[in-house]
Tab-separated table of C-alpha atoms in Angstrom:
chain	number	residue	atom	x	y	z
I	286	ARG	CA	-3.772	-4.953	-18.553
I	287	LYS	CA	-2.265	-3.924	-15.070
I	288	GLU	CA	-3.945	-1.140	-13.180
I	289	VAL	CA	-0.341	0.372	-12.759
I	290	GLU	CA	2.750	-0.036	-14.648
I	291	GLN	CA	6.186	0.802	-13.239
I	292	ASP	CA	9.729	-0.037	-14.227
I	293	PRO	CA	10.701	-2.220	-11.377
I	294	GLY	CA	14.463	-1.102	-11.790
I	295	PRO	CA	16.633	-1.290	-9.575
I	296	PHE	CA	17.898	2.267	-10.346
I	297	ASN	CA	21.380	2.423	-9.007
I	298	VAL	CA	22.594	6.106	-8.729
I	299	PRO	CA	25.421	7.939	-6.849
I	300	GLU	CA	24.647	10.416	-4.206
I	301	GLY	CA	23.748	13.702	-5.455
I	302	ALA	CA	22.325	12.456	-8.672
I	303	THR	CA	19.004	13.451	-10.131
I	304	VAL	CA	16.597	10.445	-10.917
I	305	ALA	CA	13.250	10.227	-12.505
I	306	PHE	CA	10.460	7.465	-12.300
I	307	ASN	CA	7.563	7.175	-14.384
I	308	CYS	CA	4.277	5.412	-14.157
I	309	THR	CA	1.328	4.812	-16.194
I	310	TYR	CA	-2.243	3.880	-15.033
I	311	SER	CA	-5.101	2.278	-16.766
I	312	ASN	CA	-8.147	3.477	-15.126
I	313	SER	CA	-9.125	6.818	-16.471
I	314	ALA	CA	-11.576	7.437	-13.611
I	315	SER	CA	-8.714	7.823	-11.185
I	316	GLN	CA	-9.193	10.989	-9.272
I	317	SER	CA	-6.274	11.194	-6.733
I	318	PHE	CA	-2.668	10.317	-7.182
I	319	PHE	CA	-0.051	9.569	-4.762
I	320	TRP	CA	3.599	8.699	-4.544
I	321	TYR	CA	4.464	6.412	-1.616
I	322	ARG	CA	7.614	4.911	-0.540
I	323	GLN	CA	8.096	1.448	0.969
I	324	ASP	CA	11.382	0.624	2.820
I	325	CYS	CA	12.155	-3.191	3.033
I	326	ARG	CA	9.811	-4.919	5.375
I	327	LYS	CA	7.916	-1.969	6.244
I	328	GLU	CA	4.649	-0.517	5.452
I	329	PRO	CA	4.171	2.108	2.630
I	330	LYS	CA	4.523	5.882	3.761
I	331	LEU	CA	3.135	8.748	1.842
I	332	LEU	CA	5.801	10.790	0.089
I	333	MET	CA	3.531	13.174	-1.763
I	334	SER	CA	0.172	13.725	-3.454
I	335	VAL	CA	0.214	14.474	-7.047
I	336	TYR	CA	-1.797	17.424	-8.284
I	337	SER	CA	-2.693	18.148	-11.909
I	338	SER	CA	-0.667	21.428	-12.068
I	339	GLY	CA	2.402	19.377	-10.787
I	340	ASN	CA	3.842	20.088	-7.345
I	341	GLU	CA	7.101	20.269	-5.626
I	342	ASP	CA	8.112	19.175	-2.062
I	343	GLY	CA	11.744	20.051	-1.451
I	344	ARG	CA	13.867	17.748	-3.498
I	345	PHE	CA	10.928	16.003	-4.843
I	346	THR	CA	8.741	17.002	-7.805
I	347	ALA	CA	5.772	15.303	-9.074
I	348	GLN	CA	3.907	15.612	-12.492
I	349	LEU	CA	0.562	14.323	-13.688
I	350	ASN	CA	-0.602	14.041	-17.168
I	351	ARG	CA	-4.319	12.970	-17.217
I	352	ALA	CA	-4.652	12.836	-20.963
I	353	SER	CA	-1.696	10.261	-21.138
I	354	GLN	CA	-2.549	8.582	-17.809
I	355	TYR	CA	1.124	9.070	-16.755
I	356	ILE	CA	2.625	10.182	-13.492
I	357	SER	CA	6.133	10.931	-12.813
I	358	LEU	CA	8.378	11.614	-9.795
I	359	LEU	CA	11.790	13.437	-10.007
I	360	ILE	CA	14.294	13.284	-7.054
I	361	ARG	CA	17.154	15.860	-7.058
I	362	ASP	CA	20.228	15.613	-5.086
I	363	SER	CA	19.697	12.038	-4.176
I	364	LYS	CA	20.589	10.985	-0.510
I	365	LEU	CA	21.426	7.689	0.698
I	366	SER	CA	18.116	7.709	2.747
I	367	ASP	CA	16.183	7.971	-0.510
I	368	SER	CA	16.912	4.295	-1.148
I	369	ALA	CA	13.676	2.530	-1.219
I	370	THR	CA	10.854	1.285	-3.474
I	371	TYR	CA	8.675	3.975	-4.851
I	372	LEU	CA	5.139	3.425	-5.514
I	373	CYS	CA	2.779	5.159	-7.757
I	374	VAL	CA	-0.777	4.942	-6.675
I	375	PRO	CA	-3.826	6.285	-8.546
I	376	SER	CA	-6.908	6.285	-6.513
I	377	TYR	CA	-10.612	6.254	-7.860
I	378	ASN	CA	-12.520	4.544	-5.022
I	379	PHE	CA	-12.303	5.737	-1.522
I	380	ASN	CA	-8.549	5.097	-1.456
I	381	LYS	CA	-8.818	1.471	-2.568
I	382	PHE	CA	-5.376	1.113	-3.909
I	383	TYR	CA	-4.148	-1.211	-6.488
I	384	PHE	CA	-0.408	-1.112	-6.305
I	385	GLY	CA	2.122	-1.690	-9.131
I	386	SER	CA	5.522	-3.385	-8.621
I	387	GLY	CA	7.061	-0.146	-7.638
I	388	THR	CA	10.333	1.168	-8.648
I	389	LYS	CA	13.312	0.250	-6.607
I	390	LEU	CA	16.022	3.000	-5.972
I	391	ASN	CA	19.621	2.397	-4.693
I	392	VAL	CA	21.555	5.382	-3.908
I	393	LYS	CA	25.181	4.602	-3.554
I	394	PRO	CA	27.812	6.661	-1.876
S	177	GLY	CA	-1.183	12.329	10.298
S	178	ALA	CA	-3.608	9.829	11.392
S	179	VAL	CA	-2.429	6.727	13.069
S	180	VAL	CA	-3.302	3.114	12.233
S	181	SER	CA	-2.096	0.407	14.581
S	182	GLN	CA	-1.859	-3.212	13.559
S	183	HIS	CA	-1.185	-6.038	15.881
S	184	PRO	CA	0.592	-8.336	16.102
S	185	SER	CA	3.787	-7.185	14.158
S	186	TRP	CA	4.916	-10.660	13.607
S	187	VAL	CA	3.576	-14.079	14.453
S	188	ILE	CA	4.425	-17.712	13.768
S	189	CYS	CA	1.954	-20.424	13.903
S	190	LYS	CA	1.648	-24.087	13.106
S	191	SER	CA	-0.160	-25.341	10.044
S	192	GLY	CA	-3.841	-25.923	10.474
S	193	THR	CA	-4.219	-23.128	13.144
S	194	SER	CA	-5.905	-19.862	12.719
S	195	VAL	CA	-4.415	-16.407	13.272
S	196	LYS	CA	-6.128	-13.161	13.902
S	197	ILE	CA	-4.693	-9.807	12.883
S	198	GLU	CA	-6.173	-6.592	14.233
S	199	CYS	CA	-6.167	-3.126	12.522
S	200	ARG	CA	-7.119	-0.155	14.609
S	201	SER	CA	-7.727	3.498	13.645
S	202	LEU	CA	-6.317	5.217	16.864
S	203	ASP	CA	-7.516	8.754	16.516
S	204	PHE	CA	-10.088	8.725	13.828
S	205	GLN	CA	-13.114	6.678	12.777
S	206	ALA	CA	-12.773	4.517	9.632
S	207	THR	CA	-15.879	3.302	7.806
S	208	THR	CA	-13.636	1.468	5.335
S	209	MET	CA	-10.388	-0.328	5.901
S	210	PHE	CA	-8.444	-2.360	3.261
S	211	TRP	CA	-6.314	-5.430	3.679
S	212	TYR	CA	-3.316	-6.190	1.588
S	213	ARG	CA	-0.855	-8.984	1.251
S	214	GLN	CA	2.714	-8.833	0.011
S	215	PHE	CA	4.883	-11.737	-0.666
S	216	PRO	CA	8.662	-11.267	-0.769
S	217	LYS	CA	9.839	-9.013	-3.794
S	218	GLN	CA	6.396	-8.738	-4.845
S	219	SER	CA	3.988	-5.693	-4.819
S	220	LEU	CA	1.243	-5.163	-2.438
S	221	MET	CA	-1.913	-7.102	-3.565
S	222	LEU	CA	-5.235	-5.898	-2.384
S	223	MET	CA	-7.145	-8.707	-0.702
S	224	ALA	CA	-10.425	-7.205	0.493
S	225	THR	CA	-12.351	-4.090	1.577
S	226	SER	CA	-13.674	-4.127	5.001
S	227	ASN	CA	-16.705	-2.101	5.528
S	228	GLU	CA	-18.031	-1.260	9.121
S	229	GLY	CA	-21.298	-2.917	9.820
S	230	SER	CA	-21.525	-5.037	6.759
S	231	LYS	CA	-19.704	-7.773	4.887
S	232	ALA	CA	-16.419	-7.433	3.305
S	233	THR	CA	-15.783	-7.265	-0.334
S	234	TYR	CA	-13.064	-9.569	-1.542
S	235	GLU	CA	-10.946	-9.297	-4.683
S	236	GLN	CA	-11.019	-11.737	-7.282
S	237	GLY	CA	-9.069	-14.945	-6.311
S	238	VAL	CA	-9.069	-14.283	-2.752
S	239	GLU	CA	-11.044	-16.983	-0.588
S	240	LYS	CA	-13.398	-15.408	1.724
S	241	ASP	CA	-13.896	-18.406	3.835
S	242	LYS	CA	-10.023	-18.620	4.143
S	243	PHE	CA	-9.582	-14.988	5.054
S	244	LEU	CA	-12.280	-13.813	7.472
S	245	ILE	CA	-12.825	-10.157	7.868
S	246	ASN	CA	-14.756	-8.480	10.598
S	247	HIS	CA	-15.253	-4.807	10.960
S	248	ALA	CA	-17.300	-4.460	13.914
S	249	SER	CA	-16.726	-0.950	14.993
S	250	LEU	CA	-15.618	2.282	13.298
S	251	THR	CA	-12.064	1.745	14.693
S	252	LEU	CA	-11.373	-1.916	14.475
S	253	SER	CA	-11.119	-4.382	11.530
S	254	THR	CA	-9.837	-7.917	11.939
S	255	LEU	CA	-8.580	-10.286	9.436
S	256	THR	CA	-8.417	-14.011	10.549
S	257	VAL	CA	-6.430	-16.476	8.328
S	258	THR	CA	-8.140	-19.810	8.948
S	259	SER	CA	-6.424	-23.031	8.845
S	260	ALA	CA	-3.165	-21.431	7.842
S	261	HIS	CA	-0.643	-23.232	5.593
S	262	PRO	CA	2.850	-22.316	4.685
S	263	GLU	CA	1.935	-20.795	1.516
S	264	ASP	CA	-0.034	-18.175	3.647
S	265	SER	CA	3.192	-16.924	5.122
S	266	SER	CA	3.435	-13.413	3.967
S	267	PHE	CA	3.270	-9.739	5.092
S	268	TYR	CA	-0.205	-8.451	5.724
S	269	ILE	CA	-0.960	-4.742	5.815
S	270	CYS	CA	-4.249	-2.841	6.529
S	271	SER	CA	-5.001	0.769	5.567
S	272	ALA	CA	-7.710	3.154	6.483
S	273	THR	CA	-9.054	6.546	5.521
S	274	TYR	CA	-11.114	8.875	7.641
S	275	VAL	CA	-12.682	11.037	5.014
S	276	ARG	CA	-14.988	9.607	2.251
S	277	GLY	CA	-13.086	10.900	-0.674
S	278	ASP	CA	-9.865	11.272	-2.179
S	279	THR	CA	-7.432	11.627	0.645
S	280	GLU	CA	-4.285	9.664	1.556
S	281	ALA	CA	-4.554	6.402	3.083
S	282	PHE	CA	-2.887	5.496	6.406
S	283	PHE	CA	-1.298	2.106	6.685
S	284	GLY	CA	-0.749	-0.073	9.653
S	285	GLN	CA	2.844	-1.240	10.402
S	286	GLY	CA	2.093	-4.649	8.943
S	287	THR	CA	2.004	-8.195	10.172
S	288	ARG	CA	4.608	-10.683	9.185
S	289	LEU	CA	3.029	-14.214	9.225
S	290	THR	CA	5.125	-17.345	9.120
S	291	VAL	CA	3.253	-20.669	9.088
S	292	VAL	CA	5.381	-23.524	9.859
């Protein structure tokens, strides 16, 4: 079983749309959770941490369900610059990350 | 945020030669660094955990004699791809954290290796 399962997409959405990504993880010992974004041929960059109570950062909202081992990311009012691959990353061992395939988002004009 | 610098950003080498990639934490000390590899259109795959002052821990299926890791100081880890072959061509990325615990990881810019 994979450590992290994500729908690879691509999700093709128009500008201004709301889009949601989901992710499931297999290691119940995971303690920290992050969403990273990766642009083509670049390193991953932290988008936001995910807290148990859920958290919001501008147009981005993240939710965590530990019981179901499920993480979500909601992007409102999509911008062209949001086009990237979004990586769901649970961490349980000093930030040793096992990445899933990521979900590719294409925001169209 | 903390800065991790990786060098070189790209390299082309001939089959059979060795290539060294450096990963430096510029403004913090990193007792642990991680090395990843990413093939085109695939996910980042963890290769090994680099521990300062001790041997690296390799993931299953990664040849330790092929990918030599040295973490001689708290700010520098190196990955040497020995006797490189075209199938080793990939994007190699390191990451580091500065707090033992659950904080974000900081990634280097990555090194694109092409073996011809």
